[in-house]
Coordinates of C-alpha atoms and ligand atoms in Angstrom, one line a residue:
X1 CA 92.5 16.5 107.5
X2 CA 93.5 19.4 109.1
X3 CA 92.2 19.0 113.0
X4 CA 91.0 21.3 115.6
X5 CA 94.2 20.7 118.0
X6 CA 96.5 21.5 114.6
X7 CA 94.5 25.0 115.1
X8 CA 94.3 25.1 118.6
X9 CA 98.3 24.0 119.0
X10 CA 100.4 27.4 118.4
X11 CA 97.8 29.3 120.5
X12 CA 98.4 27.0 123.6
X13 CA 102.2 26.6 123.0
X14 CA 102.3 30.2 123.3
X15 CA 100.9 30.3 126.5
X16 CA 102.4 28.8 130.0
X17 CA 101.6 25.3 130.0
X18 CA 99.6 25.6 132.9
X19 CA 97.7 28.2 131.4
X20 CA 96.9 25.6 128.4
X21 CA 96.2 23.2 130.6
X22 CA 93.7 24.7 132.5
X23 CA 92.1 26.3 129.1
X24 CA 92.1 22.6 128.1
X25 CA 89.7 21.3 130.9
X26 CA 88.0 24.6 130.5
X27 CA 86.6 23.6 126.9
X28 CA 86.6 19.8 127.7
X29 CA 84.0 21.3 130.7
X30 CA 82.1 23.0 128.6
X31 CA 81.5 20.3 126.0
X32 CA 83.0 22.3 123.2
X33 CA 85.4 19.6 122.3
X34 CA 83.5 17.2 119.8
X35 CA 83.0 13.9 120.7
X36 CA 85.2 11.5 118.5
X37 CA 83.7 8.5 116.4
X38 CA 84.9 5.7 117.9
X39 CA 85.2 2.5 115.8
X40 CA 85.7 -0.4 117.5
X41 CA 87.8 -3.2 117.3
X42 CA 86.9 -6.2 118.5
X43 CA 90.8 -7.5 118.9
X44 CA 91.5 -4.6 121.3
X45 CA 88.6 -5.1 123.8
X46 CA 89.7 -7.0 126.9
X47 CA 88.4 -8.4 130.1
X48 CA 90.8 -7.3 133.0
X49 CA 90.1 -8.0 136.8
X50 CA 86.4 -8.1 135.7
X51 CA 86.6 -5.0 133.9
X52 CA 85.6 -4.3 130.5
X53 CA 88.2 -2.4 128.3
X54 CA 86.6 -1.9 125.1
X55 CA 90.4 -0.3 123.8
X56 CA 94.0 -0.2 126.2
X57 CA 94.6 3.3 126.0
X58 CA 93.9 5.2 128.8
X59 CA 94.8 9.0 130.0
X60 CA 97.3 8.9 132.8
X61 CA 96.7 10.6 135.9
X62 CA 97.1 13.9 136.4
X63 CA 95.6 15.5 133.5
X64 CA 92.2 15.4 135.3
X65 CA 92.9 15.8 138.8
X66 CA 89.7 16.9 140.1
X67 CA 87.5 14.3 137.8
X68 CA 86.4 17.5 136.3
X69 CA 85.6 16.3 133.1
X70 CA 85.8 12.3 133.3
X71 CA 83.0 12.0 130.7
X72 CA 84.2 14.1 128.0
X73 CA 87.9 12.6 127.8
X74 CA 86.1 9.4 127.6
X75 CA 84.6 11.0 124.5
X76 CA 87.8 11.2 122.8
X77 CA 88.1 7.7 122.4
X78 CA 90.1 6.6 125.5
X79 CA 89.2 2.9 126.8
X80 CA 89.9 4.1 130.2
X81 CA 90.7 7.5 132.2
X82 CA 92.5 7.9 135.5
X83 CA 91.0 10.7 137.2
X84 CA 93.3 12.4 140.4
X85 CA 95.8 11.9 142.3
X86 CA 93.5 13.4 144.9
X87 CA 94.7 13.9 148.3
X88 CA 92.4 13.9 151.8
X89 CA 93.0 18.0 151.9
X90 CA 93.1 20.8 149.3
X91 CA 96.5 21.8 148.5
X92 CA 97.5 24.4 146.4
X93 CA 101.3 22.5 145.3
X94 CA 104.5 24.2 144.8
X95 CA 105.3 27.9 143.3
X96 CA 104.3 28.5 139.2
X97 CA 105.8 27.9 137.2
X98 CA 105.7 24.3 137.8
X99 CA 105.2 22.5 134.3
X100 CA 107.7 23.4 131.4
X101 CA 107.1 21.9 127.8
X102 CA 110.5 20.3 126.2
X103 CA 109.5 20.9 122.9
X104 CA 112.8 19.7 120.9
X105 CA 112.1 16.3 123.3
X106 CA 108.2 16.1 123.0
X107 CA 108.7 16.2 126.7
X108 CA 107.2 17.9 129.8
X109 CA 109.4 18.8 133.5
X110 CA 106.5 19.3 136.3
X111 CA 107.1 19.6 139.9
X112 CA 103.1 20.1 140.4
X113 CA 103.3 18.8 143.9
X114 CA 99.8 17.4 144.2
X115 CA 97.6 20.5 143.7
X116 CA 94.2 19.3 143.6
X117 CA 90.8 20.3 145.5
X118 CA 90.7 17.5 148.0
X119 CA 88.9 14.1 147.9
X120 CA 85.3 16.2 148.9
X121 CA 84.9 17.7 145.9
X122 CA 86.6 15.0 144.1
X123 CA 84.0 12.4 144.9
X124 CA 81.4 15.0 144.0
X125 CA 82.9 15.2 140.6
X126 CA 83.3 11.6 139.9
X127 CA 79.9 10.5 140.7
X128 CA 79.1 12.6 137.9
X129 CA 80.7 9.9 135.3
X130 CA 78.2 7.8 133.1
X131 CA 79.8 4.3 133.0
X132 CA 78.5 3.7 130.0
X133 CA 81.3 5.5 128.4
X134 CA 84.2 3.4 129.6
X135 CA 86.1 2.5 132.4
X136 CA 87.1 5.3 135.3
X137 CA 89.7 4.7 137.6
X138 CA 91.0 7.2 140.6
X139 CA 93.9 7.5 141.6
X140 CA 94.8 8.4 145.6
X141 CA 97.8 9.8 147.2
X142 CA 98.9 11.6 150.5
X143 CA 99.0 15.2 151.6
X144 CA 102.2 17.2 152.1
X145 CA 102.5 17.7 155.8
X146 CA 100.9 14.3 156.8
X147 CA 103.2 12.2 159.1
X148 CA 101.4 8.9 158.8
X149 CA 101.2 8.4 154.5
X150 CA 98.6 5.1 155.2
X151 CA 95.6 6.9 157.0
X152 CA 95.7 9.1 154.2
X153 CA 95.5 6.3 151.7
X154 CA 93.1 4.7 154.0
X155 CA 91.4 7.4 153.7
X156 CA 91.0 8.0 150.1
X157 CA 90.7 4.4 149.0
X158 CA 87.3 4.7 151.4
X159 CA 86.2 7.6 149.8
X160 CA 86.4 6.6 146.4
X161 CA 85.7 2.6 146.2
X162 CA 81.8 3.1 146.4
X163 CA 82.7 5.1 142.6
X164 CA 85.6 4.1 141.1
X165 CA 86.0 1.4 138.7
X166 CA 89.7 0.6 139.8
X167 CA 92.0 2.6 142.5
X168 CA 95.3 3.3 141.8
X169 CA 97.9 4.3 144.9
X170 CA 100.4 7.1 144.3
X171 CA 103.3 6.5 145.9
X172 CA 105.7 7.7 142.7
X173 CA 105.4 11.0 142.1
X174 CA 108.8 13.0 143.1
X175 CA 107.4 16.3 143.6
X176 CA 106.2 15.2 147.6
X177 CA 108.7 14.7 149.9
X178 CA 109.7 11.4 151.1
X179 CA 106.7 9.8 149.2
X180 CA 109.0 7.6 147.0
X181 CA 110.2 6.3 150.4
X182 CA 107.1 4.4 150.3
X183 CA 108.3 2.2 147.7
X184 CA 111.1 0.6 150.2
X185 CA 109.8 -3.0 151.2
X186 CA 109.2 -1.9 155.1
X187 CA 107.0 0.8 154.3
X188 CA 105.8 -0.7 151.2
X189 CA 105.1 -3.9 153.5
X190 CA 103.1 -1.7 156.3
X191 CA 101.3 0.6 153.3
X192 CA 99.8 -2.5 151.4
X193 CA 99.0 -4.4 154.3
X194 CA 96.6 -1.5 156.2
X195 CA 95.3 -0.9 152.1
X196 CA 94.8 -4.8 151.7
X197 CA 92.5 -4.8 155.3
X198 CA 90.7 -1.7 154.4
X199 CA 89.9 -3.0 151.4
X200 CA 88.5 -6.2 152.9
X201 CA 85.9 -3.7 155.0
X202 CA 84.9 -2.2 151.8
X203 CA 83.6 -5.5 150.1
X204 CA 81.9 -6.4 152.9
X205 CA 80.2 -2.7 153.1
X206 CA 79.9 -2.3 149.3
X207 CA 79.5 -5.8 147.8
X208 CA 81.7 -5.1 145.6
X209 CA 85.7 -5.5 145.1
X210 CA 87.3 -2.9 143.5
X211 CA 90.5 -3.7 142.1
X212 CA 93.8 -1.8 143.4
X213 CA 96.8 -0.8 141.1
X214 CA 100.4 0.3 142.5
X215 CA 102.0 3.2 140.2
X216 CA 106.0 3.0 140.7
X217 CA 108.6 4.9 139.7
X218 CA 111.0 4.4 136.9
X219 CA 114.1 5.4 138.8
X220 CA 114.5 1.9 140.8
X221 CA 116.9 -0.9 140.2
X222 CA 116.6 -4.7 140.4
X223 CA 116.6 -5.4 143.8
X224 CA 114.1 -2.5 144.2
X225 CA 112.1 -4.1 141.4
X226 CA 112.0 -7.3 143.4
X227 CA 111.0 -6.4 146.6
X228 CA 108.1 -4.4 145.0
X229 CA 106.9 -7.3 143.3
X230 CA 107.2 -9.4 146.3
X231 CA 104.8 -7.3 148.2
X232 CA 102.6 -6.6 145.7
X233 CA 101.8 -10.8 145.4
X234 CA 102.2 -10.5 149.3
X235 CA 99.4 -8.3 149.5
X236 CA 96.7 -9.5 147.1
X237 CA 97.4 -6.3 145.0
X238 CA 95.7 -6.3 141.9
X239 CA 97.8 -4.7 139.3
X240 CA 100.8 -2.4 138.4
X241 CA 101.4 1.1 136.3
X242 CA 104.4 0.9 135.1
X243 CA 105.6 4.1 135.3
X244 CA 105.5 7.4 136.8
X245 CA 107.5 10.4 135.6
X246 CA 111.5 10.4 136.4
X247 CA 114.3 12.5 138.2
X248 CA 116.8 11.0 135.8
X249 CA 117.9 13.4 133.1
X250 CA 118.8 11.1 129.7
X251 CA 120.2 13.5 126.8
X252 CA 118.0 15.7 125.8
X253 CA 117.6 17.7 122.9
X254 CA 115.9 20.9 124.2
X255 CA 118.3 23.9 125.3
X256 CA 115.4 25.7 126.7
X257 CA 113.7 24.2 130.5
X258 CA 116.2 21.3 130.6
X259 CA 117.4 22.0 133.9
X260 CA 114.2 22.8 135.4
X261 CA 113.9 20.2 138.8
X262 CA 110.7 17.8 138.6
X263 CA 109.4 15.0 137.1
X264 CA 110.6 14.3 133.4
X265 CA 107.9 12.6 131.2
X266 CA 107.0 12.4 127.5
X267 CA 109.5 10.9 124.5
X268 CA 112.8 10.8 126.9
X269 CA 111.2 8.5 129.2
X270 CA 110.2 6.0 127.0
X271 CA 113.4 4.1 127.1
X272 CA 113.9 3.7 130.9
X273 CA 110.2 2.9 131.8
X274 CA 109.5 0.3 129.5
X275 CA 113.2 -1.4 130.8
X276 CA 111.2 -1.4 134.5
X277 CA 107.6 -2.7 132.4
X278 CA 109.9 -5.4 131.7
X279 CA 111.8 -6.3 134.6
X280 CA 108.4 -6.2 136.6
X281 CA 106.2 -8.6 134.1
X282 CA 109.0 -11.0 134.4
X283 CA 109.1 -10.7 138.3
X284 CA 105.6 -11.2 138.9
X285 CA 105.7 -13.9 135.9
X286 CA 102.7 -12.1 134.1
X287 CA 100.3 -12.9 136.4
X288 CA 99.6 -9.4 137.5
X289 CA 98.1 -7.0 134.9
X290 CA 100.5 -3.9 134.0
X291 CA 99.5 -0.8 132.7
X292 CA 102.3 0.1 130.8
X293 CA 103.1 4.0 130.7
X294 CA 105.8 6.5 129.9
X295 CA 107.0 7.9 126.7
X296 CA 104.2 6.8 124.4
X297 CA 104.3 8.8 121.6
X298 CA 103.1 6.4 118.5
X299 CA 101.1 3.6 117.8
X300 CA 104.6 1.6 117.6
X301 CA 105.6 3.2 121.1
X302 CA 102.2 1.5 122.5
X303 CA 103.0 -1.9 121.1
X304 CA 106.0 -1.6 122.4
X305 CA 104.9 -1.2 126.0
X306 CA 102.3 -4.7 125.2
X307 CA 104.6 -6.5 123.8
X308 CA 106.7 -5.6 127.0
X309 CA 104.6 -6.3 129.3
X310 CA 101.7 -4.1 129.5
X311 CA 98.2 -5.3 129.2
X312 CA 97.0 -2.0 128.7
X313 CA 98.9 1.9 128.3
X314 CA 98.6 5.2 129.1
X315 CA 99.3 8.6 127.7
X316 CA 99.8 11.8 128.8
X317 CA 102.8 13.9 127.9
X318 CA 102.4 12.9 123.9
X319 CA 98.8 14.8 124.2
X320 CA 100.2 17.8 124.6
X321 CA 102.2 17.8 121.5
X322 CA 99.7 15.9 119.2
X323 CA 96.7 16.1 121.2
X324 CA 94.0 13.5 121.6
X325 CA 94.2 12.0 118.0
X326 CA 97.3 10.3 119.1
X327 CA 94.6 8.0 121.0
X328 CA 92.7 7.5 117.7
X329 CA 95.8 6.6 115.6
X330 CA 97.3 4.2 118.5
X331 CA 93.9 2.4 118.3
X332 CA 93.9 2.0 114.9
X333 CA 96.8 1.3 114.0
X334 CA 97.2 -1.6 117.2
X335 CA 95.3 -4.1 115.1
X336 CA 97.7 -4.1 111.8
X337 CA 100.5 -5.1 114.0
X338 CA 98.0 -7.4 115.9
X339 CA 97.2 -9.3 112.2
X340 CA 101.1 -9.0 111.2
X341 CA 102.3 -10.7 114.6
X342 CA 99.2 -13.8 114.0
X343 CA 97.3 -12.4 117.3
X344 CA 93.5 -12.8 117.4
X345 CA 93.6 -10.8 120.7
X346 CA 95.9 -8.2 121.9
X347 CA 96.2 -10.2 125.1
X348 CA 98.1 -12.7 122.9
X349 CA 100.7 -9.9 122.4
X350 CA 101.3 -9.4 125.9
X351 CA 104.5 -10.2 127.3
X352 CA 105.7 -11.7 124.0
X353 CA 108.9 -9.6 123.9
X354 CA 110.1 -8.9 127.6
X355 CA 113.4 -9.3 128.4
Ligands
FMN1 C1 101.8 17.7 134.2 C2 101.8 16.3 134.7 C3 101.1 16.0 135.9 C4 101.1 14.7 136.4 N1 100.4 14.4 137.6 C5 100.3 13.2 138.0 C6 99.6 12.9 139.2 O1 98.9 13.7 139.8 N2 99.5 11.6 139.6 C7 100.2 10.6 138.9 O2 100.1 9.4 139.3 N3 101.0 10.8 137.8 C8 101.0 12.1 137.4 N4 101.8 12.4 136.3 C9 102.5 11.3 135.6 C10 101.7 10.7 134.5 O3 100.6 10.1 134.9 C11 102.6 9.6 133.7 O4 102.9 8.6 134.6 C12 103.9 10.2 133.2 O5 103.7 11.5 132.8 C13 104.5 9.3 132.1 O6 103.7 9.2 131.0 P1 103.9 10.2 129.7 O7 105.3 10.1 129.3 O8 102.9 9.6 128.7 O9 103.5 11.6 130.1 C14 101.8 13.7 135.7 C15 102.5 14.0 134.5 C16 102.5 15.3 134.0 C17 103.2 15.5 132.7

């Protein structure tokens, strides 16, 4: 069956990707974007830190930066949607053009730099979401020129725990300066441990305790993977996505955009960030949930990433060349290989192949 992305595809490729991206939130706004028929499946649905994913894929952060439009990609079948990363401030990013499609590669180079409207209109956004339609998590990071990163991190887990279902902290992304500093174990250490105490105020004030979620980088090594994990048990942190885009440039296929500087996600990343999924589910001995992303482009590519390690996935890059009935097919085609494998639950399939 001919779909309305198949349409929609050599229109938007035509244009800038930002220009397709923003026509994309544009009609997801505007509710012109059917809702998809979910079916359910009973073997996907899991129970994670208390919440209730009723299928593992999720939309990475970054599409939806301003949880514009939280409810309608929630539509589209996804168990879960990241909205952000939001910073304190409005910041505008770096000079367009900042996102160039791969094509050959089913990959994307973006060196956004955080562009988003700031964590007021964020939280005006978000509290729109109906929770009915599955889980919302939002994701928080730091603003360009701010010396001190935790304050701001401070500041938006405060601003977002009364709404969000789960926070995720940004401290990957390589289009702000010095943020992946934050990943070395004495900032790491100081970062987690004012989030950790902040996030002790907030369940007293809110009753509530929200679970928190690092998001790493790909481009680390063992030792790096080590000390991450370390502090992340240290710190009572609740979870781990697994990854964020990469500065590394694996051969690529595409002679147009290749040499563009950013963040490289989609297809090429698949290799290197599901090598990390693993190092990390062995390091923390699978007792911290992962939500394995980078490079899913198939069903297989998401089993891949469970098997691995992840207890749940996310997409983003992928969308942009098949659009959002990738997240239809993953889910469909998740229990076959479930049945095949002799797993009642996908849970069962967790971990079963890192190495
Ligand atoms: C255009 C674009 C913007 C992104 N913006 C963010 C962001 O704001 N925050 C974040 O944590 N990750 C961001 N990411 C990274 C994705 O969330 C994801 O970790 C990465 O793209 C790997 O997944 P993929 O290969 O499925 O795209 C962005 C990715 C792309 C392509």
């Amino acid at each position: 069956m001919l779909d309305l992305f198949t349409l929609a595809k050599p229109f938007l490729h035509a244009l800038p990707a930002e220009t397709a991206h923003n026509i994309a939130i544009c009609t997801l706004r505007k509710g012109l974007l059917p809702p998809v028929k979910t079916s359910l499946y009973p073997e996907l649905s899991q129970n994670i830190l208390g919440l209730n994913f009723k299928n593992p894929v999720g939309l990475a952060a970054g599409f939806d930066k301003n949880a514009m439009v939280v409810n309608s990609l929630l539509r589209q079948g996804f168990g879960f949607v990241e909205a952000g990363t939001v910073t304190p401030l409005a910041q505008s990013g770096n000079p367009k053009p900042r996102i160039f499609r791969l094509s050959s590669d089913e990959a994307i180079i973006n060196r956004l730099g955080f562009n988003n409207n700031g964590l007021a209109e964020f939280v005006k956004h978000f509290a729109q979401r109906d929770p009915r339609l599955g889980i919302a998590g939002a994701n928080i990071g730091k603003n360009k020129d701010t010396k001190n990163a935790s304050e701001d991190y401070v500041l938006g887990l405060k601003a977002v725990y009364p709404l969000a279902d789960y926070i995720t902290v940004n401290i990957s992304s390589p289009n702000t300066k010095g943020l992946r500093d934050l990943q070395k174990k004495e900032a790491l250490d100081e970062l987690l441990a004012e989030l950790a105490k902040a996030r002790s105020d907030a369940i007293l004030k809110h009753r509530k305790r929200v679970p928190i979620f690092l998001k790493i980088a790909p481009d680390i090594d063992k030792g790096e993977c080590e000390n991450i994990a370390e502090s992340v048990m240290l710190h009572g942190i609740d979870g781990l996505i697994v990854s964020n885009t990469t500065i590394s440039r694996p051969v690529l296929l595409s002679r147009n955009n290749f040499g563009e500087e950013g963040g490289l996600s989609g297809a090429p990343l698949f290799t290197l960030s599901t090598k990390v999924l693993g190092e990390i589910y062995k390091l923390t001995s699978g007792k911290i949930p992962i939500i394995g992303v980078g490079g899913i482009s198939s069903p297989q590519d998401a089993y891949d990433k469970i098997c691995a390690g992840a207890s749940l996935v996310q997409v983003y890059s992928a969308l942009i060349y098949q659009g959002f009935g990738l997240v239809r097919r993953i889910n469909a085609e998740l229990p076959t290989f479930l049945a095949r494998d002799g797993f009642k639950n996908i849970s069962e399939a967790v971990g079963t192949k890192a190495n």
